[in-house]
mmCIF file of C-alpha atoms and ligand atoms in Angstrom:
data_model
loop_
_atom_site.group_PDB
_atom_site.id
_atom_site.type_symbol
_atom_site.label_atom_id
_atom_site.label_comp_id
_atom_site.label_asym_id
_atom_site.label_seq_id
_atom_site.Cartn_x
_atom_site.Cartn_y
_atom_site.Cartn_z
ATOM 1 C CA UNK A 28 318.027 149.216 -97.352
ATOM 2 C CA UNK A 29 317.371 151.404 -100.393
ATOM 3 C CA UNK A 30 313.808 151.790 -102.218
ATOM 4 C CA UNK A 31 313.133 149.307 -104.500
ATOM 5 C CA UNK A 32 311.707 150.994 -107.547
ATOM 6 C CA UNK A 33 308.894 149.576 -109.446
ATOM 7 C CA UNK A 34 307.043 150.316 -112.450
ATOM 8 C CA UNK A 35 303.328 148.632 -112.255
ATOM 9 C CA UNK A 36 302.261 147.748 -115.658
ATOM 10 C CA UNK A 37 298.508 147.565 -115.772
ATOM 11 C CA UNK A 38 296.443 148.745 -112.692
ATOM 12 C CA UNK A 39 293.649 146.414 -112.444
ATOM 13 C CA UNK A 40 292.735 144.549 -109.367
ATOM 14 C CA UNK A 41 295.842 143.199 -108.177
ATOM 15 C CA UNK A 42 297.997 146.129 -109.252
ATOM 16 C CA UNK A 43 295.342 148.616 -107.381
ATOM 17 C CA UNK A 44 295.444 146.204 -104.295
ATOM 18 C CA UNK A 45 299.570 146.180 -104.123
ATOM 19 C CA UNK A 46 299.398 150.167 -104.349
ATOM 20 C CA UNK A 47 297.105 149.910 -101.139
ATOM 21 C CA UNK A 48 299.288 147.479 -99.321
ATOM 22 C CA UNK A 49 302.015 150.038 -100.041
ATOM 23 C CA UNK A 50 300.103 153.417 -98.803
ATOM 24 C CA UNK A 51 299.078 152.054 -95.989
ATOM 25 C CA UNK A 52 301.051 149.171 -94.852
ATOM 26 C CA UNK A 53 304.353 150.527 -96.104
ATOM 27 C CA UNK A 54 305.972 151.282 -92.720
ATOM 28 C CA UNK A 55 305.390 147.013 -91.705
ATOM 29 C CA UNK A 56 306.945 146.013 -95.114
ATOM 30 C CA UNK A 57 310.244 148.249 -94.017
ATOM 31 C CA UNK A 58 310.175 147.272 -90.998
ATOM 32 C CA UNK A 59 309.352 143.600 -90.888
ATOM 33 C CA UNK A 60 311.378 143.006 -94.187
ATOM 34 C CA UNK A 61 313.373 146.206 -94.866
ATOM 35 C CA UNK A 62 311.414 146.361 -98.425
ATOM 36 C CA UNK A 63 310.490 150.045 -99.511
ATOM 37 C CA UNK A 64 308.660 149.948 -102.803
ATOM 38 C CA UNK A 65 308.873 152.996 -104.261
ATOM 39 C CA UNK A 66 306.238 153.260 -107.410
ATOM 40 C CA UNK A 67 307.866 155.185 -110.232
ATOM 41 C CA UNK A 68 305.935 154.413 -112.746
ATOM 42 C CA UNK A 69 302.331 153.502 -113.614
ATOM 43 C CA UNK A 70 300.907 152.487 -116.580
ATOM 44 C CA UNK A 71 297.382 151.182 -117.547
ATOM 45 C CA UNK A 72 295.477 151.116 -121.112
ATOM 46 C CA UNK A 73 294.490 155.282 -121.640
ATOM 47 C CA UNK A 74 297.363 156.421 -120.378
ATOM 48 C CA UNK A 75 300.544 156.444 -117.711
ATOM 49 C CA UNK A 76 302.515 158.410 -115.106
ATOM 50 C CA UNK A 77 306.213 158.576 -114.440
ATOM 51 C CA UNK A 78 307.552 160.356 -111.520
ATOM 52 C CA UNK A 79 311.590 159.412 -110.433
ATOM 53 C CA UNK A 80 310.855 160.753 -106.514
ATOM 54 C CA UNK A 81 307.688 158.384 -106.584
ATOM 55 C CA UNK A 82 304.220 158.442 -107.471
ATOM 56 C CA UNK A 83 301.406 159.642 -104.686
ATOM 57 C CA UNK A 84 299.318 156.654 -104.336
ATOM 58 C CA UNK A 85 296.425 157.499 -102.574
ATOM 59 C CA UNK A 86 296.223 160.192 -105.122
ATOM 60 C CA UNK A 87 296.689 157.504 -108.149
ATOM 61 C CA UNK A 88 293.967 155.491 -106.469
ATOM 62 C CA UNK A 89 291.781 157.906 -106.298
ATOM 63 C CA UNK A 90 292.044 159.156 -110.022
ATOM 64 C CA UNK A 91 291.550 155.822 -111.095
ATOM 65 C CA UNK A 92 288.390 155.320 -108.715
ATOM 66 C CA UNK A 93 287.093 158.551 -109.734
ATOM 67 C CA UNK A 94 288.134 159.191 -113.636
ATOM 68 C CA UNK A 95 288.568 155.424 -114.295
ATOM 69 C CA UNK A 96 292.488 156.266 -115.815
ATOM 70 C CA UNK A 97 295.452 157.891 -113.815
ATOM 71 C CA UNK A 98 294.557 161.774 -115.534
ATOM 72 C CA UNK A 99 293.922 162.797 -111.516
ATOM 73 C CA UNK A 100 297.837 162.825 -111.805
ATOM 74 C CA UNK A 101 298.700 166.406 -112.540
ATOM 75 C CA UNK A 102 301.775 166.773 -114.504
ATOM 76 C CA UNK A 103 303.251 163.119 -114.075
ATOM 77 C CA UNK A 104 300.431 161.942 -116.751
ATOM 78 C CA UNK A 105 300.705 161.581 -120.381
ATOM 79 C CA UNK A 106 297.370 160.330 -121.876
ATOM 80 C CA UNK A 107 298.053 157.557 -124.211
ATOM 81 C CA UNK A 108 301.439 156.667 -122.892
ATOM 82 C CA UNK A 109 301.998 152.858 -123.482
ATOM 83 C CA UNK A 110 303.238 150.274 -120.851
ATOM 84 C CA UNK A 111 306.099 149.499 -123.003
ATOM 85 C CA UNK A 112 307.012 153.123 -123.478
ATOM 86 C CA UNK A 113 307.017 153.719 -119.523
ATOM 87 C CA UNK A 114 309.176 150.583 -118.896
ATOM 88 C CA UNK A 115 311.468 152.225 -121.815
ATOM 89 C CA UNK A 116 311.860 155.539 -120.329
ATOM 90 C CA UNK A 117 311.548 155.365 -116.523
ATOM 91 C CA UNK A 118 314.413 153.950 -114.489
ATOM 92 C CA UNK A 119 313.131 151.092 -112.282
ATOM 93 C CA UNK A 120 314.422 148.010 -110.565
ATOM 94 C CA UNK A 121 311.619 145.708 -111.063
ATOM 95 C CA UNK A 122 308.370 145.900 -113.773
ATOM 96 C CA UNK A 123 305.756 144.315 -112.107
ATOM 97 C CA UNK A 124 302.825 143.013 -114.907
ATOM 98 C CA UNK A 125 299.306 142.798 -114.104
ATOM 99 C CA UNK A 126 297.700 143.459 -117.922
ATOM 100 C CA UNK A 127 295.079 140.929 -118.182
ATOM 101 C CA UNK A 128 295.097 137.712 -119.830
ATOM 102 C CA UNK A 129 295.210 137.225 -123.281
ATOM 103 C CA UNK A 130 295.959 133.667 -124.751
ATOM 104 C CA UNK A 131 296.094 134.347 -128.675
ATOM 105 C CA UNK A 132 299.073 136.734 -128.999
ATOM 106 C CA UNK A 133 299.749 136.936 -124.848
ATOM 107 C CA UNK A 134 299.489 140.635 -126.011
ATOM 108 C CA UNK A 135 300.425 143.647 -124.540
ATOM 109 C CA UNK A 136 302.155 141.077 -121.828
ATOM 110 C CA UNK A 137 304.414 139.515 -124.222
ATOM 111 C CA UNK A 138 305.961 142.812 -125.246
ATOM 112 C CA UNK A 139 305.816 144.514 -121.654
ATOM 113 C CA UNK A 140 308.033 140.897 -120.203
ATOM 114 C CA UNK A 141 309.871 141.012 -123.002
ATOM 115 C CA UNK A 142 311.023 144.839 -123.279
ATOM 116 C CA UNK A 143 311.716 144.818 -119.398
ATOM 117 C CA UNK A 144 313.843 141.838 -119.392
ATOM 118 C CA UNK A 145 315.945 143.423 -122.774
ATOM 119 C CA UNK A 146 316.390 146.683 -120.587
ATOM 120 C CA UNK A 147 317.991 144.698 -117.815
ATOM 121 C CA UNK A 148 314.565 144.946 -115.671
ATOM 122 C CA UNK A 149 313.393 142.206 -113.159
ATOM 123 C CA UNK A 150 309.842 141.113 -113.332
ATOM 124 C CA UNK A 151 307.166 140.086 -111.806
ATOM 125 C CA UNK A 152 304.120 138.540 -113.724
ATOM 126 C CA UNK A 153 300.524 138.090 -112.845
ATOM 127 C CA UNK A 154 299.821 137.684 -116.104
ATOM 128 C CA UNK A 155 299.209 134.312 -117.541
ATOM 129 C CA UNK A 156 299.113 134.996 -120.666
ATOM 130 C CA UNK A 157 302.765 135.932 -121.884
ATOM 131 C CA UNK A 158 304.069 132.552 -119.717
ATOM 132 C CA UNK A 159 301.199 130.047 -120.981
ATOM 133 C CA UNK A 160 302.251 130.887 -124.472
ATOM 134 C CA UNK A 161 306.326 131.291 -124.111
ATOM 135 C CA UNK A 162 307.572 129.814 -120.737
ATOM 136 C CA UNK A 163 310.662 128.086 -121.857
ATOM 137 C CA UNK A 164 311.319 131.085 -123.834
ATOM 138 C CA UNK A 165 310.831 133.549 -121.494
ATOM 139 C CA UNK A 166 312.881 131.637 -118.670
ATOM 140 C CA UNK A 167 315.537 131.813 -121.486
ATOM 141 C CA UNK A 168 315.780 135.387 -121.858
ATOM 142 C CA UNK A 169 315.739 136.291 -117.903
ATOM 143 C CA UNK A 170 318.810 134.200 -117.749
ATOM 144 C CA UNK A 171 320.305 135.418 -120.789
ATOM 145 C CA UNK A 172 319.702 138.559 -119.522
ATOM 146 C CA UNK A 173 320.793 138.308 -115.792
ATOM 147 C CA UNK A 174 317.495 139.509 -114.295
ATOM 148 C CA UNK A 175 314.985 137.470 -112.078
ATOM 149 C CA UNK A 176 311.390 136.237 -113.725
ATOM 150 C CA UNK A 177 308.936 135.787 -110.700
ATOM 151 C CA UNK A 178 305.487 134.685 -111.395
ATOM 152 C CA UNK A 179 304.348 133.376 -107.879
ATOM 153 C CA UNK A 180 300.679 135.365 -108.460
ATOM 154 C CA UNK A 181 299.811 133.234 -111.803
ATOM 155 C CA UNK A 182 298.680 129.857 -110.130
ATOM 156 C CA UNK A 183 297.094 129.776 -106.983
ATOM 157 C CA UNK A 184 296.318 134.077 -105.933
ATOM 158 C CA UNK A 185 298.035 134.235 -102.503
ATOM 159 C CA UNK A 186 299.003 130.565 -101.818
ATOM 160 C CA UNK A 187 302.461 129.759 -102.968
ATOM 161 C CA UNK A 188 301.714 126.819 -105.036
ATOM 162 C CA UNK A 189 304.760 127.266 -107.270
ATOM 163 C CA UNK A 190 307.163 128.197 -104.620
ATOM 164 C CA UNK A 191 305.664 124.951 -102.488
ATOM 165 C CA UNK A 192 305.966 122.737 -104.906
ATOM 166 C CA UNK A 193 309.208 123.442 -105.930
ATOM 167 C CA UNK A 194 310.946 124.017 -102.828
ATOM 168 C CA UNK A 195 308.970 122.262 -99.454
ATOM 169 C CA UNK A 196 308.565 118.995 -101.933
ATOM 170 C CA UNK A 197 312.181 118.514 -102.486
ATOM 171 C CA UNK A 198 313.991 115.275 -102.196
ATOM 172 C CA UNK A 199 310.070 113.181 -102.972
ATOM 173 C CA UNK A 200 309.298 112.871 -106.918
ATOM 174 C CA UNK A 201 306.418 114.486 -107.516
ATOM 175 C CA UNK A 202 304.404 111.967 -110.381
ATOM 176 C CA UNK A 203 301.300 113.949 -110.971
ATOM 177 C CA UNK A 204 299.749 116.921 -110.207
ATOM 178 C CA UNK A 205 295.842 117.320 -110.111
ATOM 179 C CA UNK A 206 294.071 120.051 -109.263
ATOM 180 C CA UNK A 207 291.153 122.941 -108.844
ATOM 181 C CA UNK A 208 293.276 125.979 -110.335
ATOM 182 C CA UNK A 209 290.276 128.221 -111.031
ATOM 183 C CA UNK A 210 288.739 129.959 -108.181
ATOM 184 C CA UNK A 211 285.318 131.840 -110.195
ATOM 185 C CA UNK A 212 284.499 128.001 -111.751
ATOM 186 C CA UNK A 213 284.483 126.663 -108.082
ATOM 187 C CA UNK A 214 282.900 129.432 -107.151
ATOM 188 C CA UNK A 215 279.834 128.893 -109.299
ATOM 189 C CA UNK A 216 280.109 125.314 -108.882
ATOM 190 C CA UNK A 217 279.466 126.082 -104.897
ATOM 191 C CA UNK A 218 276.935 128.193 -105.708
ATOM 192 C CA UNK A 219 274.552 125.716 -107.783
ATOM 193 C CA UNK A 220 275.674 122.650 -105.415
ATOM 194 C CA UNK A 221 274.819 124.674 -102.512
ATOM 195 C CA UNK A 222 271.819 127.210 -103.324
ATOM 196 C CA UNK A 223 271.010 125.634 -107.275
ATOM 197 C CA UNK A 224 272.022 129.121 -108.329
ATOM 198 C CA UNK A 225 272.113 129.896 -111.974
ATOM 199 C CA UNK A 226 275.624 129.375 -113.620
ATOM 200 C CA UNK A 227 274.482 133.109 -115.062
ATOM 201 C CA UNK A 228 273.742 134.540 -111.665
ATOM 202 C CA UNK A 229 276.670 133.292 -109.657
ATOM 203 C CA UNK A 230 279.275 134.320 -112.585
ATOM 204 C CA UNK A 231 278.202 137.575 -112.714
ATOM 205 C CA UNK A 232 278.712 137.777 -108.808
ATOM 206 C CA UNK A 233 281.720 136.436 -109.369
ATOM 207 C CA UNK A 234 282.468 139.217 -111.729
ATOM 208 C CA UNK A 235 281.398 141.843 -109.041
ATOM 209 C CA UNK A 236 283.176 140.515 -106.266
ATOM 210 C CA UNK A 237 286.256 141.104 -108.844
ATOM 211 C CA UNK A 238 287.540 136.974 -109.746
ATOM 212 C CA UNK A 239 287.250 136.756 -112.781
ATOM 213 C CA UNK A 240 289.287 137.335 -115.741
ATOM 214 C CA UNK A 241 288.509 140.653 -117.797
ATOM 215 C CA UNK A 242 286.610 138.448 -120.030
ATOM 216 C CA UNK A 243 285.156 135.535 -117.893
ATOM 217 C CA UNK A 244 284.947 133.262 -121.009
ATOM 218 C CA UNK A 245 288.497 132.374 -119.882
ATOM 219 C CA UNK A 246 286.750 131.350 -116.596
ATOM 220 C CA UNK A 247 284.660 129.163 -117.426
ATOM 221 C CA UNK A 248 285.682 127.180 -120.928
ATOM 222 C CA UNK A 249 288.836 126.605 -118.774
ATOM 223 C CA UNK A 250 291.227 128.495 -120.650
ATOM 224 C CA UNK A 251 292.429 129.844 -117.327
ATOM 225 C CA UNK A 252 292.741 126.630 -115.425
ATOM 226 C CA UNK A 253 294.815 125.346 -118.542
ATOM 227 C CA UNK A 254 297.119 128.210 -118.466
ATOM 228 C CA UNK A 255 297.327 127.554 -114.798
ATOM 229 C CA UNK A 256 298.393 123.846 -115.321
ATOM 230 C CA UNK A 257 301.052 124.720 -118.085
ATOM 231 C CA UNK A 258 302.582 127.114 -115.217
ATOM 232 C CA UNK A 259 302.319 124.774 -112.854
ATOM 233 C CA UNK A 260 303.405 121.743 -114.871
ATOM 234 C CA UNK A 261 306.618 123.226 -116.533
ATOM 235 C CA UNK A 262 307.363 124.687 -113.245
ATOM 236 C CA UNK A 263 307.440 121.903 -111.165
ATOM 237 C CA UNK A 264 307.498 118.634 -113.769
ATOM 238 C CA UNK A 265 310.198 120.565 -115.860
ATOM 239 C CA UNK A 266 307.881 120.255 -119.425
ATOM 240 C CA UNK A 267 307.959 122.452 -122.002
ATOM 241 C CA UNK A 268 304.146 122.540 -122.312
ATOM 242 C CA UNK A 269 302.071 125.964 -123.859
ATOM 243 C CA UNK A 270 298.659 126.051 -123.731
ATOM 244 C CA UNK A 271 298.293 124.663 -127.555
ATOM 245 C CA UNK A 272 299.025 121.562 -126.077
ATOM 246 C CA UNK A 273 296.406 121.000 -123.306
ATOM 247 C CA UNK A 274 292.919 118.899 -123.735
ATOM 248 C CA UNK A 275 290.530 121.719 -122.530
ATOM 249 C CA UNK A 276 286.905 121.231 -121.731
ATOM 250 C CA UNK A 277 284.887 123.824 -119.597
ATOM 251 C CA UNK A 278 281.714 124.244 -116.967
ATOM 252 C CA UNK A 279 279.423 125.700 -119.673
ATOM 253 C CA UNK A 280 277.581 122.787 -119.985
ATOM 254 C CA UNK A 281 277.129 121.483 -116.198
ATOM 255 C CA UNK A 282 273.774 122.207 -114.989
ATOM 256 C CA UNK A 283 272.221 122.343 -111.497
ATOM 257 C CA UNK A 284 270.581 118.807 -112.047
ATOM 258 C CA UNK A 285 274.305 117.066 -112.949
ATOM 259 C CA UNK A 286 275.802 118.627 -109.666
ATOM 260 C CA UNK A 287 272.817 117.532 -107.649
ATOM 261 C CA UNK A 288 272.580 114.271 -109.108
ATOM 262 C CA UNK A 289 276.762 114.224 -108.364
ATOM 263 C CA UNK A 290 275.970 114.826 -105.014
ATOM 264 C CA UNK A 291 273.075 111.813 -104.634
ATOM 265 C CA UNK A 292 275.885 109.681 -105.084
ATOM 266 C CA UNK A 293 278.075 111.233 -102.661
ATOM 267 C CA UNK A 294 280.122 113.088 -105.040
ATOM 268 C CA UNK A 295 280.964 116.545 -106.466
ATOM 269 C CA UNK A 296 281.377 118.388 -109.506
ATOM 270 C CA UNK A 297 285.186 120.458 -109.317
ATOM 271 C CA UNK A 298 287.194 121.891 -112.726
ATOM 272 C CA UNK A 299 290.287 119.801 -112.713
ATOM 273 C CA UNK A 300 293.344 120.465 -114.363
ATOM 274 C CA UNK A 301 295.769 117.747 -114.755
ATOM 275 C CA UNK A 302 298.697 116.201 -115.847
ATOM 276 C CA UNK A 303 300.528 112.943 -115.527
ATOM 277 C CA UNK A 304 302.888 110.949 -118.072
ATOM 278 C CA UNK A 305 303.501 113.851 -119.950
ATOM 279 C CA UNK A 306 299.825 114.732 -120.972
ATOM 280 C CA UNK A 307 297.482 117.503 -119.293
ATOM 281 C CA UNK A 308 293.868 118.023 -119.788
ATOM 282 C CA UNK A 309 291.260 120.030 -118.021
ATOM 283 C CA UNK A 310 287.959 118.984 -117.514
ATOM 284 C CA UNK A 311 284.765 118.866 -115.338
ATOM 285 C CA UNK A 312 285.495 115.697 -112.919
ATOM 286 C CA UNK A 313 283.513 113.923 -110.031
ATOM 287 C CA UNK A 314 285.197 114.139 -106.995
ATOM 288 C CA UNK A 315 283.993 112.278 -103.684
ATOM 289 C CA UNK A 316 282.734 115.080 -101.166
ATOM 290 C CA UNK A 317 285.327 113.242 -98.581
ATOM 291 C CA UNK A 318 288.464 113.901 -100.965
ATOM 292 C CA UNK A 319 290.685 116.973 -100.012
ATOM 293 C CA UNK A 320 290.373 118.228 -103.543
ATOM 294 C CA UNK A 321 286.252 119.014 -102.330
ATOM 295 C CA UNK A 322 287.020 122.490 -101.236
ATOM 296 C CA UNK A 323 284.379 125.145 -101.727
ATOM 297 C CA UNK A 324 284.098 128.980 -103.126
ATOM 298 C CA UNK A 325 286.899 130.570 -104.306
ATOM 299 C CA UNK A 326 289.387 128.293 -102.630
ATOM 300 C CA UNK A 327 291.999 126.483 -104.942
ATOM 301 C CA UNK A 328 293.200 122.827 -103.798
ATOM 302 C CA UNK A 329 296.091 120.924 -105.460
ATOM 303 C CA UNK A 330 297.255 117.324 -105.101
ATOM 304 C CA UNK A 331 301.058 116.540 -105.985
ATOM 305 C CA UNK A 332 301.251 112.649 -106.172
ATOM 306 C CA UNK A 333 304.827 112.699 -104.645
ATOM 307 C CA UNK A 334 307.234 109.641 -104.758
ATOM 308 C CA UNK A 335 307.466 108.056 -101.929
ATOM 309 C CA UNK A 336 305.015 110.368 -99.777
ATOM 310 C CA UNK A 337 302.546 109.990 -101.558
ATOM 311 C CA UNK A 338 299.781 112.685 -101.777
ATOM 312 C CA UNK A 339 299.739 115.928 -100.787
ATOM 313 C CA UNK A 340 297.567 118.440 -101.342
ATOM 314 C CA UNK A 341 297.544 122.305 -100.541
ATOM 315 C CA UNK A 342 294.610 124.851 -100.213
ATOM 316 C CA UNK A 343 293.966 128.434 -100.249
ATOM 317 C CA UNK A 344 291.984 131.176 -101.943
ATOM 318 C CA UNK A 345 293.067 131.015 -105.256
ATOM 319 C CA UNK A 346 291.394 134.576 -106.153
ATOM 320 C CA UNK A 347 291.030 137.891 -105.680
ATOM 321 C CA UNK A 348 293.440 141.572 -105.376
ATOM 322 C CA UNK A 349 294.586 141.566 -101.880
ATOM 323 C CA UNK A 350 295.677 137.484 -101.866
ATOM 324 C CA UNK A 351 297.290 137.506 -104.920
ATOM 325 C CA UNK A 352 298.946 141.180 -103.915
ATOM 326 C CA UNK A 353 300.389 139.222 -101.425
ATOM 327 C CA UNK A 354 302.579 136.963 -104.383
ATOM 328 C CA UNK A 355 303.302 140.268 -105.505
ATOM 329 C CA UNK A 356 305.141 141.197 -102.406
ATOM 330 C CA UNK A 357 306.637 137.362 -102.429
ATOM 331 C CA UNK A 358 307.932 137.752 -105.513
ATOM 332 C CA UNK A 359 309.300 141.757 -104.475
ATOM 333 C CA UNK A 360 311.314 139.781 -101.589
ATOM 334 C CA UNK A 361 312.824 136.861 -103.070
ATOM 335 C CA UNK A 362 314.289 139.632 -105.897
ATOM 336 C CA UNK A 363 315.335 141.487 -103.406
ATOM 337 C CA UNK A 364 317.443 138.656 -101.894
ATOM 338 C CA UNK A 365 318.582 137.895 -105.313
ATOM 339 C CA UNK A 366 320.292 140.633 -105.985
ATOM 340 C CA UNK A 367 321.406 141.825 -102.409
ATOM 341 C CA UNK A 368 323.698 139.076 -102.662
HETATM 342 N N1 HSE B 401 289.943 134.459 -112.622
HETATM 343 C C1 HSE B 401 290.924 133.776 -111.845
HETATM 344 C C2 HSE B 401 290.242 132.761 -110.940
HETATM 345 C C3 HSE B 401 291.699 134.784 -111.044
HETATM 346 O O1 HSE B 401 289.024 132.855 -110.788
HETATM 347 O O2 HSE B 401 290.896 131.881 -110.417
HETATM 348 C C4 HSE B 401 292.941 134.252 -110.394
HETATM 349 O O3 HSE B 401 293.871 133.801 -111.330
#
């Protein structure tokens, strides 16, 4: 089986944690799948290397844990070098983006899906951003352009939501979907059920222990879980929802006294995204500490009301690098197949 190359577009969490799957479990992958990523390109916001033969990861790793940028990268790095200019001029198989969030423009995401795709690129998204803004659109142009859009790591880290949904639920209708999408609100939520820890305290843990967004406002006014649900929603439901069209309401206001006055009365407060008939709203929600949606920490839980099953739900950590590096290498896979055809 020949390398797969890959340009990684941003080299945050998720990005960093692929690279370290790859240097160090890279002989498994070839061996238990036959998949050889080879990293040709790298690209985060000061600067990026290219490198045809493949980039020294440990050595990329290390820049960027040392000198914060990829500059450690002696003559494969040109300071100021764009993402879109990499995916431009480096000759890749797949673009893998992992820029963070950004819900007003879906900026530099946008550009980096859409310049890949026009270039005959596959891609795989971790972003949110570019597909709560544009799904339909962007669906349009990977099949207008012949290439595969994968964006397993967007909803649910590691656990294949998406992927479940669409293909273990087939032949039931699924009705309505309902769900905890955000794994820093649930998180906190834990945290001041469990120890009445300060929403302050446990988000800035949660920022430490790397799940939240680049700018946790997204976290917790919901912005995130909406973006989740519009994923989700047009994924599975087929709508042609964006983010402009969801009812959002966030955890800023709960305090310690409504969650322990929740859980008096046997109940729970979770952030739940959700949509049936058509409309989808995310809001803080009582749940009964017996229903399966009661998970705790970072875990993510989602219910598909099916037709005639009825409900099912599935859980998993819904945060973090390594779990959602794992959709990464999903995604790498099912492209793979795709176009060993
Ligand atoms: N900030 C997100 C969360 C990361 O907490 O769920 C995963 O999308």
């Amino acid at each position: 089986m020949p390398d797969l190359r890959i340009i990684l577009v941003g080299f945050g969490v998720v990005a960093r944690s692929f690279a370290e799957i790859v240097e160090s479990d890279g002989e498994s992958l070839a061996r238990r799948y036959g998949l050889k990523p080879k990293i040709v390109g790298i690209a985060d916001s000061r600067g990026a290397a290219i490198a045809q033969t493949g980039i020294d990861l440990k050595k990329a790793l290390g820049s960027k844990k040392d000198n914060g940028d990829l500059s450690g990268l002696d003559g494969i790095y040109h300071e100021g070098m764009t993402g879109a200019q990499v995916i431009k001029e480096a000759d890749c198989d797949v673009v893998v983006e992992s820029t963070p969030t950004e819900i007003t423009a879906a900026e530099p995401g946008l550009t980096h899906l859409k310049t890949a795709m026009m270039k005959g690129r596959h891609v795989v998204c971790t972003n949110k951003g570019p597909l709560a803004l544009a799904m339909p659109a962007l669906i349009e142009l990977a099949h207008h352009n012949e290439v595969v859009l994968k964006f397993s790591g967007t909803v649910g880290g590691g656990t294949p939501v998406l992927d479940f949904a669409k293909k273990c639920l087939e032949g039931s209708e699924v009705r309505s979907i309902k769900g905890i999408l955000n794994g820093t609100c649930n998180y906190i939520l834990t945290r001041m059920a469990n120890e009445s820890a300060t929403m302050k305290d446990a988000l800035a843990d949660a920022q430490r222990l790397g799940y939240a967004e680049a700018d946790p406002t997204y976290d917790v006014e919901g912005l995130d879980t909406a973006c989740k649900l519009v994923i989700t929603s047009n994924h599975v439901l087929g709508t042609g929802l964006s983010i402009k069209d969801i009812d959002i309401r966030g955890i800023t206001d709960i305090s310690v006294e409504d969650v322990k006055e929740a859980l008096s009365q046997g109940e729970t407060i979770k952030l739940i995204g959700g949509v049936a008939g058509g409309k989808a709203k995310v809001s803080p929600e009582r749940v009964k500490l017996t229903h399966p949606l009661n998970v705790s920490g970072t875990f993510n839980a989602i219910c598909f009301d099916t037709f005639p099953s009825g409900e099912v739900t599935l859980v998993g950590k819904g945060a973090g690098g390594p779990e959602t590096a794992t959709s990464v290498i999903r995604d790498l896979l099912e492209i793979r197949r795709a176009y060993a055809r």
